[in-house]
XYZ file of C-alpha atoms in Angstrom:
360
model
C 33.525 8.049 -31.699
C 36.298 5.491 -30.521
C 37.006 1.841 -30.091
C 37.145 0.842 -26.566
C 39.528 -2.485 -26.208
C 39.583 -2.488 -30.070
C 36.351 -4.421 -29.861
C 33.230 -2.135 -28.620
C 32.775 1.157 -30.377
C 32.833 4.073 -28.050
C 31.195 7.383 -27.930
C 31.660 10.519 -26.419
C 28.991 11.321 -23.599
C 28.798 15.001 -23.281
C 27.462 16.318 -19.375
C 25.361 19.570 -19.514
C 26.861 19.769 -15.989
C 30.718 19.811 -14.329
C 32.202 16.722 -13.267
C 35.168 16.393 -11.079
C 38.068 13.843 -11.251
C 37.506 12.374 -8.372
C 33.457 11.814 -9.313
C 34.888 10.235 -12.667
C 36.843 7.728 -10.387
C 33.865 6.547 -8.360
C 32.211 6.021 -11.690
C 34.942 4.051 -13.203
C 35.032 1.924 -10.399
C 31.406 1.182 -10.252
C 31.587 0.601 -14.253
C 34.570 -1.845 -13.453
C 33.535 -4.159 -16.807
C 34.425 -1.538 -18.942
C 37.096 0.794 -19.203
C 35.709 4.538 -19.526
C 37.851 7.496 -20.604
C 37.773 10.950 -19.080
C 37.936 13.491 -21.692
C 37.525 16.661 -19.816
C 34.965 18.463 -16.943
C 31.658 18.038 -19.293
C 32.899 14.644 -21.513
C 33.571 11.329 -20.755
C 33.950 8.128 -23.213
C 31.580 4.964 -22.891
C 30.928 1.715 -24.492
C 28.005 1.482 -26.787
C 25.670 -1.604 -26.252
C 26.643 -1.811 -22.421
C 24.592 -0.705 -19.240
C 26.209 2.219 -18.092
C 25.478 3.256 -14.130
C 25.797 6.934 -13.911
C 25.097 7.413 -10.596
C 28.512 9.032 -9.387
C 28.116 11.657 -11.944
C 24.499 12.609 -11.791
C 24.112 15.519 -9.758
C 21.742 15.400 -6.776
C 18.708 17.556 -7.129
C 16.534 19.015 -4.175
C 13.683 16.085 -5.281
C 13.089 13.496 -2.763
C 10.759 10.240 -2.822
C 9.013 8.323 -0.504
C 12.219 7.167 1.500
C 13.822 10.941 1.580
C 16.683 9.302 -0.814
C 17.440 12.029 -3.139
C 16.693 10.857 -7.169
C 18.401 11.891 -10.196
C 15.148 11.852 -12.068
C 15.593 15.221 -13.498
C 18.996 14.611 -14.645
C 18.651 12.082 -17.054
C 16.272 13.857 -19.258
C 18.741 16.995 -19.736
C 21.729 14.345 -20.444
C 19.657 12.906 -23.499
C 18.862 16.270 -24.784
C 22.495 17.104 -24.668
C 23.457 13.933 -26.603
C 20.379 13.974 -29.217
C 23.273 12.797 -31.281
C 23.221 9.109 -29.606
C 20.291 6.892 -29.522
C 20.241 6.674 -25.683
C 17.991 4.450 -23.800
C 17.406 4.920 -20.335
C 16.409 2.311 -17.190
C 15.335 2.592 -13.591
C 17.126 5.883 -11.517
C 20.512 5.996 -13.298
C 21.183 3.101 -15.867
C 21.611 3.835 -19.683
C 22.404 2.057 -22.577
C 23.529 3.621 -26.005
C 22.238 1.895 -28.797
C 24.344 1.210 -31.884
C 24.031 2.779 -34.892
C 26.372 1.024 -37.686
C 25.387 1.106 -41.431
C 24.161 -2.282 -41.513
C 21.784 -2.070 -38.813
C 20.400 1.318 -39.750
C 19.584 0.207 -43.330
C 17.984 -3.017 -42.112
C 15.937 -1.036 -39.498
C 14.697 0.966 -42.249
C 13.404 -2.269 -43.698
C 11.970 -3.195 -40.910
C 9.745 0.104 -40.356
C 9.523 0.584 -44.465
C 7.107 -2.622 -44.509
C 5.500 -1.715 -41.511
C 4.891 1.680 -42.584
C 3.729 0.243 -45.917
C 1.313 -2.046 -44.261
C -0.101 0.684 -42.283
C -0.690 3.025 -45.407
C -2.546 0.441 -47.302
C -5.026 -0.583 -44.998
C -5.335 3.494 -43.683
C -3.983 2.877 -40.526
C -1.860 5.684 -38.305
C 1.767 5.404 -39.372
C 4.892 3.244 -36.952
C 7.164 4.699 -34.865
C 11.142 4.054 -35.420
C 13.770 3.939 -32.843
C 13.701 7.748 -32.641
C 10.763 7.512 -30.632
C 11.164 6.238 -26.915
C 8.373 4.535 -24.919
C 8.046 4.950 -20.823
C 7.500 1.289 -19.572
C 6.698 0.569 -16.063
C 6.641 -3.356 -14.631
C 8.748 -5.691 -13.086
C 11.952 -4.621 -12.312
C 11.358 -1.977 -15.142
C 10.957 1.768 -14.876
C 12.987 3.243 -17.987
C 12.776 4.579 -21.816
C 13.345 2.529 -24.753
C 13.038 2.795 -28.589
C 12.243 -0.375 -30.616
C 13.595 0.013 -34.453
C 9.896 -0.336 -35.357
C 6.867 -0.112 -32.883
C 3.141 0.351 -33.761
C -0.067 1.043 -31.629
C -3.358 2.008 -33.014
C -5.261 5.507 -33.309
C -7.301 5.475 -30.440
C -4.694 4.710 -27.592
C -2.326 8.071 -29.944
C -5.657 9.744 -29.363
C -5.879 9.015 -25.439
C -2.264 10.924 -25.123
C -2.215 14.837 -25.444
C -1.100 16.488 -28.559
C 1.608 18.144 -26.720
C 2.935 14.895 -25.157
C 2.931 13.208 -28.756
C 4.793 16.253 -29.926
C 7.724 16.468 -27.545
C 7.701 13.669 -24.930
C 8.262 10.198 -24.323
C 5.167 8.139 -25.443
C 3.917 7.239 -21.399
C 2.202 3.599 -22.716
C 4.174 0.613 -24.841
C 3.124 0.013 -28.251
C 0.968 -2.963 -28.939
C 3.706 -4.093 -31.613
C 7.621 -4.002 -31.399
C 10.028 -5.004 -33.554
C 13.496 -5.389 -32.177
C 16.567 -5.465 -34.589
C 19.935 -7.129 -33.165
C 22.958 -5.335 -34.263
C 26.610 -7.014 -34.567
C 27.977 -5.020 -32.198
C 30.089 -7.226 -29.511
C 28.853 -5.186 -26.673
C 26.968 -6.678 -23.534
C 23.990 -5.450 -24.309
C 23.800 -6.613 -27.990
C 24.263 -10.918 -26.792
C 21.495 -12.729 -27.600
C 20.136 -13.464 -24.377
C 20.095 -9.881 -22.972
C 18.050 -9.276 -26.438
C 15.432 -11.854 -25.668
C 15.034 -10.522 -21.944
C 14.351 -7.473 -23.552
C 11.616 -8.695 -25.712
C 10.182 -9.938 -22.352
C 10.388 -6.866 -20.934
C 8.520 -5.247 -23.639
C 5.743 -8.131 -23.127
C 5.756 -8.054 -19.496
C 5.109 -4.034 -19.666
C 2.179 -3.987 -22.252
C 3.026 -5.146 -25.716
C 1.011 -7.634 -27.353
C 3.360 -9.202 -29.348
C 6.861 -8.770 -31.114
C 9.312 -9.924 -32.932
C 13.430 -10.004 -32.651
C 15.212 -9.852 -35.780
C 18.505 -11.654 -35.195
C 20.700 -11.460 -38.247
C 23.952 -12.174 -36.311
C 22.572 -15.424 -35.192
C 20.074 -15.701 -38.365
C 17.043 -16.379 -35.855
C 13.792 -14.878 -35.666
C 12.091 -14.787 -32.508
C 8.230 -14.185 -32.047
C 6.922 -13.091 -28.753
C 3.203 -12.914 -27.028
C 1.228 -12.363 -24.238
C 0.534 -15.841 -22.705
C -2.971 -14.520 -22.092
C -3.719 -13.903 -26.006
C -2.953 -17.917 -26.701
C -4.744 -21.165 -26.511
C -3.045 -24.350 -25.764
C -2.701 -26.377 -28.842
C -4.730 -29.352 -29.411
C -3.043 -32.312 -28.192
C -0.254 -30.641 -27.301
C -1.062 -28.731 -23.740
C 2.541 -26.897 -23.531
C 2.560 -25.305 -26.823
C 0.305 -22.316 -27.260
C -1.216 -20.709 -30.324
C -2.740 -17.713 -31.035
C -6.401 -17.979 -32.576
C -5.739 -15.463 -35.634
C -2.771 -17.925 -36.251
C -5.214 -20.684 -37.300
C -7.291 -18.481 -39.473
C -3.871 -17.257 -41.324
C -3.003 -20.771 -41.972
C -6.530 -21.343 -43.633
C -6.242 -18.345 -45.648
C -2.980 -19.057 -47.233
C -4.256 -22.319 -48.250
C -7.206 -20.795 -49.745
C -4.760 -18.439 -51.444
C -2.655 -21.164 -53.014
C -6.363 -22.685 -54.476
C -7.736 -19.382 -55.606
C -4.070 -18.542 -57.308
C -3.869 -22.111 -58.812
C -7.287 -21.826 -60.182
C -7.085 -18.361 -61.563
C -3.829 -19.451 -63.584
C -5.440 -22.465 -64.801
C -8.425 -20.127 -66.095
C -6.017 -17.945 -67.754
C -4.212 -20.553 -69.352
C -7.260 -21.676 -70.704
C -8.545 -18.178 -72.156
C -4.649 -17.669 -73.613
C -5.604 -20.900 -76.044
C -8.872 -19.128 -77.952
C -7.019 -15.617 -77.915
C -4.722 -14.718 -81.055
C -1.040 -14.560 -80.786
C 0.391 -11.222 -81.003
C -2.731 -9.225 -80.216
C -3.065 -7.016 -76.860
C -5.097 -9.241 -75.190
C -2.571 -12.351 -75.905
C 0.115 -10.264 -74.023
C -2.087 -9.173 -71.308
C -3.677 -12.677 -70.435
C 0.528 -13.626 -70.295
C 1.377 -10.310 -67.906
C -1.490 -11.684 -65.794
C -0.440 -15.238 -65.826
C 3.446 -14.101 -64.872
C 2.019 -12.080 -62.031
C -0.189 -14.794 -60.201
C 2.545 -17.108 -60.810
C 4.859 -14.822 -58.945
C 2.429 -14.509 -56.192
C 2.061 -18.398 -56.197
C 5.481 -18.940 -56.080
C 5.750 -16.632 -52.647
C 3.274 -18.506 -51.291
C 4.487 -22.216 -52.031
C 8.293 -21.615 -51.782
C 8.367 -19.006 -48.958
C 8.220 -20.437 -45.065
C 5.696 -18.904 -43.590
C 5.926 -18.547 -39.662
C 3.039 -18.043 -37.546
C 2.175 -17.313 -33.627
C 1.866 -21.211 -33.040
C 3.654 -23.823 -31.477
C 4.976 -21.180 -28.926
C 6.267 -22.629 -25.213
C 5.844 -20.240 -21.848
C 9.394 -18.581 -21.140
C 11.273 -19.610 -17.926
C 10.740 -17.495 -15.196
C 8.740 -15.164 -17.672
C 5.027 -16.841 -16.749
C 3.003 -14.116 -18.906
C 5.281 -14.565 -22.194
C 5.099 -17.074 -24.882
C 8.140 -17.365 -27.095
C 8.982 -19.622 -30.465
C 12.764 -18.985 -32.225
C 12.591 -20.099 -36.161
C 16.236 -19.997 -38.156
C 16.732 -18.039 -40.876
C 17.223 -21.518 -42.849
C 17.398 -24.978 -42.000
C 20.671 -25.900 -40.553
C 21.795 -27.822 -43.589
C 21.145 -25.144 -46.416
C 24.487 -23.470 -47.778
C 24.160 -19.685 -48.722
C 26.572 -19.069 -51.222
C 26.233 -15.348 -51.167
C 24.685 -13.458 -48.318
C 23.007 -10.388 -49.616
C 19.419 -10.675 -47.991
C 17.498 -12.609 -45.610
C 15.793 -15.713 -46.131
C 12.692 -16.376 -48.210
C 10.616 -16.277 -44.807
C 7.321 -14.767 -44.170
C 5.616 -14.016 -40.909
C 2.169 -13.370 -39.890
C 1.613 -11.083 -37.377
C -1.298 -10.820 -34.915
C -3.608 -8.604 -32.889
C -3.521 -4.960 -33.620
C -1.003 -5.620 -36.499
C -3.160 -8.804 -37.841
C -2.482 -8.730 -41.536
C 0.795 -7.628 -41.514
C 3.266 -9.900 -43.253
C 7.012 -9.127 -42.746
C 9.233 -10.345 -45.498
C 12.465 -11.411 -44.564
C 13.721 -11.480 -48.164
C 14.385 -8.101 -48.710
C 16.047 -7.930 -45.074
C 19.905 -6.398 -45.811
C 22.551 -9.043 -44.922
C 25.713 -7.486 -46.305
């Protein structure tokens, strides 16, 4: 790996076919936004988190589409297999993007996927996918293979895909739920607007809902299909998911239940002799319930409500929430905010806790 221009991390991209210096020069002219390096006839150096148009380097194969123009369909999969050490996403006929694999981003991805995996295990559901899985998305101006940092789709959809495809190939459908974690790379494809547009792409290509966790800008963004939402009462330009209203009620009920249980335990404590095993058990029980109550009361709970239609994407609704209030001073930034996101749809019941999201 290198550092192109002292800013963006670069990677050596190996080519399973021979390229000439003349072909590389055409490639360089086409990708004038960055300065690739020619290593040899089978290797070039390119930046991560950048749209890279490989068309001058891809061999034309004797396969034709309806307009009789040559296609690169077979060569990109070979390229990706040849560079299995890199996390490569593809878009349309010749564009690729190399996702960053930095230390902090990798630990953040692991935490996000771990929480989703624990929830699926506790509920007897099929496990989630991580960024090593690729989904083939087809939608408006989109035909590519992408790997979200965490994703989930239910068992029935898994079973509709034959076992050999699940073992060896890109998943041919969009997941119902995705999490993208914005890295700290200065690459253009890691800019906030690009990442937000990418979330719209997931929804428009079939995902029900998704989260963009943006530690760089200290924001979390919720996305959902517009046709799954209802207008909020008295606020026709804002939308809410029907499950969100239930989740808000459940949170309030849990607070009341815990308060009543703590009160009951405190009363039992008065009639239980000090120093006995039963006395300590009640103290432990009170502490556990108090910890649970503190999370419910002191954490910021985020729901799929107060969402607006994304401009130029009528089928997608979105809301942004800051990690912390603008006036809150964070002395030592080690972990994310005391913020819980209540998810909906096929992951209704999953609560993503950002307080354990690594920030250093």
